[in-house]
Short mmCIF file of C-alpha atoms in Angstrom, two decimals:
data_model
loop_
_atom_site.label_atom_id
_atom_site.label_comp_id
_atom_site.label_asym_id
_atom_site.label_seq_id
_atom_site.Cartn_x
_atom_site.Cartn_y
_atom_site.Cartn_z
CA MET A 14 94.70 78.02 113.25
CA THR A 15 92.95 76.52 110.26
CA THR A 16 93.22 77.96 106.80
CA THR A 17 92.44 76.86 103.29
CA PRO A 18 94.63 76.78 101.29
CA ALA A 19 97.85 76.28 103.25
CA LYS A 20 99.92 79.38 103.90
CA SER A 21 102.97 77.99 102.13
CA ASP A 22 101.06 77.71 98.84
CA ASP A 23 99.85 80.44 96.53
CA PRO A 24 96.18 81.19 97.25
CA GLY A 25 95.25 80.66 93.61
CA PHE A 26 94.10 83.01 90.86
CA TRP A 27 90.36 82.79 91.48
CA ILE A 28 90.62 83.43 95.21
CA ILE A 29 92.84 86.48 94.67
CA LEU A 30 90.55 87.74 91.89
CA SER A 31 87.49 87.38 94.11
CA PHE A 32 89.30 89.23 96.92
CA ALA A 33 90.23 92.04 94.52
CA ILE A 34 86.66 92.36 93.21
CA ALA A 35 85.17 92.25 96.71
CA CYS A 36 87.57 94.91 98.00
CA GLY A 37 86.92 97.16 95.00
CA VAL A 38 83.13 96.96 95.07
CA THR A 39 82.98 97.37 98.85
CA VAL A 40 85.42 100.26 99.21
CA ALA A 41 83.72 102.12 96.36
CA ASN A 42 80.85 102.85 98.74
CA LEU A 43 83.11 105.27 100.61
CA TYR A 44 83.56 107.42 97.49
CA TYR A 45 80.23 107.51 95.66
CA ALA A 46 79.24 110.66 97.53
CA GLN A 47 82.32 112.72 96.58
CA PRO A 48 81.13 113.88 93.12
CA LEU A 49 77.48 113.86 94.28
CA ILE A 50 77.75 116.21 97.23
CA GLY A 51 76.33 118.99 95.03
CA PRO A 52 73.00 117.29 94.18
CA ILE A 53 72.80 115.60 97.58
CA SER A 54 73.28 118.96 99.31
CA GLU A 55 70.63 120.52 97.08
CA ALA A 56 68.18 117.71 97.85
CA PHE A 57 68.62 118.23 101.59
CA HIS A 58 69.13 122.05 101.40
CA LEU A 59 72.70 121.98 102.74
CA ASP A 60 75.03 124.94 102.14
CA ILE A 61 78.04 124.20 99.88
CA SER A 62 80.48 125.22 102.63
CA ALA A 63 79.06 122.37 104.75
CA SER A 64 78.87 119.87 101.88
CA GLY A 65 82.18 118.28 102.80
CA LEU A 66 80.47 117.04 105.99
CA ILE A 67 78.84 114.24 103.99
CA VAL A 68 82.17 112.73 102.92
CA THR A 69 83.72 113.48 106.30
CA MET A 70 81.02 111.48 108.12
CA ILE A 71 81.60 108.48 105.86
CA GLN A 72 85.33 108.62 106.55
CA LEU A 73 84.87 109.08 110.29
CA GLY A 74 82.54 106.08 110.24
CA TYR A 75 85.26 104.11 108.51
CA VAL A 76 87.71 105.07 111.26
CA ILE A 77 85.23 103.92 113.92
CA GLY A 78 84.73 100.61 112.12
CA LEU A 79 88.45 100.10 111.77
CA ILE A 80 89.00 100.62 115.49
CA PHE A 81 86.07 98.56 116.78
CA LEU A 82 85.27 96.01 114.04
CA ALA A 83 88.33 95.27 111.88
CA PRO A 84 90.49 94.03 114.81
CA LEU A 85 88.00 91.18 115.24
CA GLY A 86 89.92 89.52 112.39
CA ASP A 87 92.52 88.56 115.04
CA LEU A 88 89.81 87.11 117.30
CA VAL A 89 86.92 85.44 115.45
CA GLU A 90 86.53 83.21 112.41
CA ASN A 91 87.23 85.46 109.43
CA LYS A 92 84.71 84.23 106.88
CA THR A 93 81.74 84.61 109.21
CA LEU A 94 82.97 88.06 110.24
CA ILE A 95 83.36 89.29 106.67
CA LEU A 96 80.03 87.97 105.41
CA THR A 97 78.21 89.51 108.39
CA ALA A 98 79.85 92.87 107.73
CA LEU A 99 78.80 92.72 104.06
CA CYS A 100 75.18 92.17 105.09
CA ALA A 101 75.41 95.33 107.20
CA VAL A 102 76.83 97.24 104.21
CA ILE A 103 73.79 96.26 102.14
CA ALA A 104 71.45 97.47 104.89
CA SER A 105 73.32 100.79 105.13
CA LEU A 106 73.04 101.34 101.38
CA ALA A 107 69.31 100.66 101.47
CA ILE A 108 68.83 103.27 104.20
CA SER A 109 70.94 105.79 102.25
CA SER A 110 68.88 105.24 99.11
CA PHE A 111 65.57 105.96 100.82
CA ALA A 112 66.69 108.54 103.41
CA PRO A 113 63.94 111.18 103.76
CA THR A 114 66.02 113.84 105.54
CA ALA A 115 69.61 115.05 105.77
CA SER A 116 69.95 113.73 109.33
CA VAL A 117 68.89 110.22 108.28
CA PHE A 118 71.22 110.28 105.27
CA ILE A 119 74.18 111.47 107.36
CA ALA A 120 73.48 108.78 109.95
CA ALA A 121 73.29 106.19 107.18
CA SER A 122 76.57 107.54 105.78
CA LEU A 123 78.21 107.06 109.16
CA LEU A 124 76.87 103.50 109.32
CA LEU A 125 78.03 102.84 105.77
CA GLY A 126 81.53 103.94 106.66
CA ILE A 127 81.56 101.71 109.74
CA THR A 128 80.40 98.59 107.89
CA ALA A 129 82.55 99.13 104.78
CA THR A 130 85.53 98.09 106.90
CA ALA A 131 84.76 94.63 105.54
CA THR A 132 87.39 95.57 102.95
CA GLN A 133 90.04 95.77 105.65
CA MET A 134 89.00 92.36 106.94
CA VAL A 135 89.65 90.81 103.53
CA LEU A 136 93.13 92.31 102.99
CA PRO A 137 94.77 90.68 106.05
CA VAL A 138 93.35 87.32 104.95
CA ALA A 139 95.06 87.78 101.56
CA ALA A 140 98.32 88.68 103.34
CA HIS A 141 98.01 85.64 105.57
CA LEU A 142 97.46 83.26 102.64
CA ALA A 143 100.39 84.68 100.67
CA PRO A 144 103.86 83.11 100.98
CA ASP A 145 106.40 85.54 102.47
CA HIS A 146 108.42 86.04 99.27
CA LYS A 147 105.29 87.00 97.27
CA ARG A 148 103.33 88.91 99.91
CA GLY A 149 103.95 92.33 98.37
CA GLN A 150 102.96 91.11 94.91
CA ILE A 151 99.77 89.35 96.06
CA VAL A 152 98.68 92.16 98.37
CA GLY A 153 99.47 94.58 95.54
CA THR A 154 97.19 92.60 93.21
CA VAL A 155 94.32 92.69 95.71
CA MET A 156 95.09 96.35 96.30
CA SER A 157 94.68 96.96 92.56
CA GLY A 158 91.08 95.83 92.87
CA LEU A 159 90.61 98.05 95.89
CA LEU A 160 92.19 101.02 94.12
CA PHE A 161 90.10 100.52 91.00
CA GLY A 162 87.06 100.57 93.29
CA ILE A 163 88.21 103.84 94.83
CA LEU A 164 89.03 105.48 91.53
CA LEU A 165 86.10 104.15 89.49
CA ALA A 166 83.55 104.96 92.20
CA ARG A 167 83.45 108.65 91.34
CA PRO A 168 82.88 108.39 87.56
CA VAL A 169 80.46 105.50 87.99
CA SER A 170 78.39 107.38 90.56
CA THR A 171 78.35 110.45 88.32
CA LEU A 172 77.15 108.48 85.30
CA VAL A 173 74.55 106.49 87.22
CA ALA A 174 73.27 109.60 88.98
CA GLY A 175 72.89 111.30 85.59
CA VAL A 176 70.51 108.53 84.53
CA ILE A 177 68.59 107.50 87.66
CA GLY A 178 69.55 110.12 90.25
CA TRP A 179 71.87 110.00 93.23
CA ARG A 180 69.52 107.74 95.19
CA GLY A 181 69.78 105.20 92.40
CA VAL A 182 73.54 105.05 92.94
CA TYR A 183 73.03 103.66 96.43
CA ALA A 184 70.31 101.26 95.31
CA ALA A 185 72.50 99.91 92.50
CA SER A 186 75.41 99.49 94.90
CA ALA A 187 73.22 97.46 97.27
CA VAL A 188 72.55 95.03 94.40
CA ALA A 189 76.27 94.86 93.57
CA MET A 190 77.11 94.17 97.21
CA LEU A 191 74.61 91.32 97.27
CA ALA A 192 76.50 89.76 94.36
CA VAL A 193 79.79 90.19 96.27
CA LEU A 194 78.25 88.51 99.30
CA VAL A 195 77.26 85.47 97.24
CA MET A 196 80.69 85.31 95.54
CA LEU A 197 82.66 85.38 98.80
CA ALA A 198 80.36 82.79 100.33
CA PHE A 199 81.89 80.39 97.78
CA THR A 200 85.50 81.60 97.46
CA LEU A 201 86.50 82.94 100.88
CA PRO A 202 88.39 80.29 102.88
CA ARG A 203 87.72 79.90 106.56
CA ARG A 204 90.39 81.10 108.99
CA GLN A 205 90.17 80.68 112.74
CA PRO A 206 92.86 82.81 114.44
CA ASP A 207 94.87 81.54 117.39
CA HIS A 208 94.27 83.94 120.27
CA THR A 209 94.22 84.27 124.05
CA LEU A 210 92.46 87.65 124.18
CA ASN A 211 88.85 88.65 124.69
CA TYR A 212 87.34 91.61 122.84
CA GLY A 213 88.16 94.14 125.54
CA LYS A 214 91.78 93.06 125.79
CA LEU A 215 92.00 92.96 121.98
CA LEU A 216 90.99 96.62 121.74
CA GLY A 217 93.21 97.55 124.65
CA SER A 218 96.19 95.92 122.97
CA MET A 219 95.89 98.28 120.01
CA TRP A 220 97.20 101.25 121.98
CA SER A 221 100.16 99.18 123.12
CA LEU A 222 100.85 98.13 119.51
CA LEU A 223 100.75 101.72 118.31
CA ARG A 224 102.91 102.97 121.17
CA THR A 225 105.59 100.28 120.84
CA THR A 226 105.79 99.81 117.05
CA PRO A 227 107.83 102.58 115.40
CA ALA A 228 107.39 101.18 111.89
CA LEU A 229 103.62 101.39 112.29
CA GLN A 230 103.85 104.93 113.65
CA ARG A 231 106.00 106.13 110.77
CA ARG A 232 104.08 104.54 107.92
CA THR A 233 100.76 105.69 109.41
CA ALA A 234 101.98 109.28 109.66
CA TYR A 235 103.23 109.26 106.05
CA GLN A 236 100.02 107.83 104.64
CA GLY A 237 97.86 110.09 106.81
CA MET A 238 99.43 113.11 105.14
CA MET A 239 99.22 111.56 101.67
CA TYR A 240 95.61 110.51 102.08
CA GLY A 241 94.70 113.98 103.30
CA ALA A 242 96.05 115.26 99.98
CA PHE A 243 94.10 112.60 98.08
CA SER A 244 90.78 113.43 99.76
CA LEU A 245 91.29 117.17 99.38
CA PHE A 246 91.92 116.85 95.66
CA TRP A 247 89.09 114.48 94.78
CA THR A 248 86.47 116.20 96.94
CA ALA A 249 87.39 119.67 95.68
CA ALA A 250 87.84 118.80 92.00
CA PRO A 251 84.14 118.16 91.17
CA LEU A 252 83.11 121.37 92.97
CA ILE A 253 85.57 123.38 90.85
CA LEU A 254 85.03 121.64 87.52
CA LEU A 255 81.24 121.90 87.65
CA GLN A 256 81.55 125.69 88.00
CA PRO A 257 82.67 128.27 85.42
CA PRO A 258 85.01 128.50 83.59
CA PHE A 259 84.92 124.70 83.20
CA SER A 260 81.17 124.05 83.66
CA LEU A 261 81.63 120.36 82.84
CA SER A 262 78.63 118.20 82.12
CA HIS A 263 78.13 115.09 84.25
CA THR A 264 79.41 112.95 81.36
CA VAL A 265 82.63 114.91 80.91
CA LEU A 266 83.12 115.08 84.69
CA SER A 267 82.78 111.31 84.89
CA LEU A 268 85.46 110.92 82.21
CA PHE A 269 87.74 113.21 84.19
CA LEU A 270 87.15 111.19 87.34
CA LEU A 271 87.76 107.99 85.37
CA SER A 272 91.20 109.22 84.37
CA GLY A 273 92.39 108.86 87.95
CA ALA A 274 91.94 105.08 87.70
CA ALA A 275 95.23 104.94 85.82
CA GLY A 276 96.94 105.33 89.19
CA ALA A 277 95.74 101.86 90.23
CA PHE A 278 98.09 100.15 87.78
CA VAL A 279 101.06 101.17 89.90
CA ALA A 280 100.14 98.89 92.84
CA PRO A 281 101.38 95.50 91.56
CA ILE A 282 104.57 97.13 90.23
CA ALA A 283 105.16 98.89 93.53
CA GLY A 284 104.49 95.61 95.34
CA ARG A 285 107.19 93.80 93.36
CA LEU A 286 109.69 96.63 93.93
CA ALA A 287 108.88 96.67 97.65
CA ASP A 288 109.48 92.90 97.77
CA LYS A 289 112.97 93.63 96.38
CA GLY A 290 113.74 96.16 99.12
CA HIS A 291 113.12 99.45 97.32
CA GLY A 292 110.65 100.87 99.86
CA ASP A 293 112.64 104.04 100.58
CA ALA A 294 112.94 104.98 96.92
CA LEU A 295 109.23 104.32 96.39
CA THR A 296 108.36 106.55 99.36
CA ILE A 297 110.42 109.45 98.02
CA ALA A 298 108.93 108.99 94.55
CA ALA A 299 105.41 108.98 96.02
CA ILE A 300 105.98 112.22 97.93
CA VAL A 301 107.37 113.94 94.84
CA MET A 302 104.45 112.75 92.69
CA VAL A 303 101.83 114.14 95.08
CA ALA A 304 103.68 117.48 95.18
CA ILE A 305 103.80 117.56 91.37
CA GLY A 306 100.06 116.89 91.26
CA PHE A 307 99.24 119.95 93.35
CA ALA A 308 101.81 122.06 91.50
CA LEU A 309 99.87 121.28 88.30
CA VAL A 310 96.64 122.32 90.03
CA TRP A 311 98.29 125.62 91.01
CA VAL A 312 99.19 126.48 87.41
CA SER A 313 96.15 124.83 85.81
CA GLY A 314 94.22 128.01 85.04
CA HIS A 315 91.51 126.95 82.58
CA SER A 316 93.34 123.79 81.46
CA LEU A 317 91.39 120.58 82.01
CA THR A 318 94.40 118.65 80.69
CA LEU A 319 96.52 119.78 83.64
CA TRP A 320 93.78 118.69 86.04
CA VAL A 321 93.74 115.24 84.40
CA LEU A 322 97.52 114.91 84.69
CA ALA A 323 97.40 116.11 88.28
CA GLY A 324 94.82 113.47 89.20
CA ILE A 325 96.74 110.61 87.57
CA ILE A 326 100.12 111.55 89.08
CA LEU A 327 98.70 112.30 92.52
CA ASP A 328 96.71 109.05 92.66
CA ALA A 329 99.70 106.95 91.60
CA GLY A 330 101.84 108.54 94.32
CA VAL A 331 99.28 108.04 97.09
CA GLN A 332 98.65 104.41 96.14
CA MET A 333 102.37 103.67 95.87
CA ASN A 334 102.99 105.01 99.36
CA MET A 335 100.03 103.06 100.73
CA LEU A 336 101.30 99.79 99.27
CA VAL A 337 104.79 100.26 100.75
CA GLY A 338 103.22 100.99 104.12
CA GLN A 339 100.98 97.93 104.04
CA ARG A 340 103.82 95.62 103.09
CA THR A 341 105.84 97.03 106.00
CA ILE A 342 103.15 96.53 108.63
CA TYR A 343 102.08 93.09 107.34
CA ALA A 344 105.64 91.89 107.98
CA LEU A 345 105.25 92.66 111.70
CA GLY A 346 103.56 89.32 112.43
CA ALA A 347 100.52 87.25 111.44
CA ASP A 348 99.03 87.25 114.96
CA ILE A 349 98.67 91.06 115.01
CA ARG A 350 98.02 91.65 111.32
CA SER A 351 94.35 92.63 111.56
CA ARG A 352 95.04 95.04 114.42
CA VAL A 353 98.02 96.81 112.85
CA ASN A 354 96.14 97.03 109.54
CA ALA A 355 93.14 98.54 111.37
CA LEU A 356 95.36 101.09 113.11
CA TYR A 357 97.14 101.97 109.88
CA ILE A 358 93.97 102.51 107.87
CA ALA A 359 92.00 104.18 110.68
CA LEU A 360 94.65 106.75 111.45
CA PHE A 361 95.44 107.68 107.88
CA PHE A 362 91.70 107.98 107.20
CA LEU A 363 91.66 110.71 109.82
CA GLY A 364 94.01 112.55 107.48
CA GLY A 365 91.51 111.91 104.69
CA ALA A 366 88.67 113.29 106.81
CA ILE A 367 90.69 116.46 107.40
CA GLY A 368 91.36 116.81 103.68
CA SER A 369 87.67 116.38 102.84
CA ALA A 370 86.62 118.85 105.52
CA LEU A 371 89.03 121.45 104.14
CA SER A 372 87.86 121.01 100.54
CA GLY A 373 84.63 122.99 100.71
CA TRP A 374 86.32 125.84 102.59
CA ALA A 375 89.25 125.91 100.15
CA VAL A 376 86.99 126.04 97.09
CA SER A 377 84.80 128.81 98.51
CA HIS A 378 87.78 130.88 99.76
CA GLY A 379 90.17 130.85 96.84
CA GLY A 380 89.29 128.14 94.34
CA HIS A 381 91.99 126.00 92.77
CA ALA A 382 94.87 128.14 94.07
CA LYS A 383 93.79 127.65 97.68
CA VAL A 384 93.30 123.91 97.08
CA ALA A 385 96.83 123.69 95.65
CA MET A 386 98.32 125.73 98.49
CA ILE A 387 96.80 123.52 101.18
CA GLY A 388 97.50 120.38 99.15
CA LEU A 389 101.22 121.09 98.88
CA CYS A 390 101.48 121.22 102.65
CA PHE A 391 100.69 117.50 102.90
CA PRO A 392 103.65 116.12 100.87
CA ALA A 393 105.93 118.79 102.40
CA ILE A 394 105.17 117.53 105.92
CA THR A 395 105.55 113.92 104.75
CA LEU A 396 108.98 114.68 103.29
CA ILE A 397 110.16 116.30 106.53
CA LEU A 398 109.00 113.26 108.53
CA PHE A 399 110.62 110.78 106.16
CA LEU A 400 113.92 112.64 106.02
CA GLY A 401 113.89 112.57 109.81
CA GLU A 402 113.56 108.79 109.72
CA LEU A 403 116.45 108.48 107.26
CA SER A 404 118.68 110.70 109.41
CA ARG A 405 117.98 108.59 112.51
CA ARG A 406 118.99 105.44 110.64
CA ASP A 407 122.40 106.98 109.94
#
């Protein structure tokens, strides 16, 4: 295969920075709708109990894209693939911005989720370019950009919507994605994978990889639970905090959502610790942090401070667990890296879709206490699964 620069060398600061920016700006499109489901639902006359469907469709679209598009990174030239996907993202955002009906917007949301898998085409390229002894650190750095995109998307969309409306959020993102497209056209190196598969065999091989790779199975199950907790919290939080007794303004809500970005700083640190063999300890710490986050929600009452702490701690735990999982699966082999990454992300996003779907029901049937009760189930199941793995090792 051909790559630039050589795999044995560090990719270089500017390439890694451009990857981090591209991942952050692209993945943010999956999260702009979370704090906007209220005004979007009002615009299209959707009931609040069905409002979670908007976020769920985006996440299901992302799963579809991960299964059918992201594995192409093991088959076709990566730069062409990524730039083509980014063009499709821009088109999806344009449709979302001008959607005249709920059905058109939901269809555009599904398409946006499918095409935003460009992010998961960039990450394996970063892992491929990284030398083995620094893979966790470099992937962690790129992941920081991705995580900042995830965590900043909600406050940014809230602020922008407060000025130019929710449709303006999607229009502004289309402009930002055009800038990303131009940037990667200059910085993204070409990579032609070595392969003997056609597209049909490539997709067929994914089931075999999942069935025969225990490490992939385990890390996917852990992150599926953790990401379900993440999506439940961040989809439910705006619905609760915009209502009495909090009744936050859009500005204050955006500041609350911004606080969660602090969790992104854990990724490079977790990457270095994972490189040193501390993956088990990081996994336990992540599970405990997510549980603490929902415990704080349970006792929050009227305290916005406890909600802020819950968001920071929960986000840090989820991102830590994700980084450990990605480092584990990237070590399985360069020739299958795009496929195992696609399986990992796709399957744990199903957990996220479940969390989002439960959010509207939880808020309308018990408020923050019901959200906390359901949320605590996710880390509890993860802990049981992980302890089972540890016992089998002994």
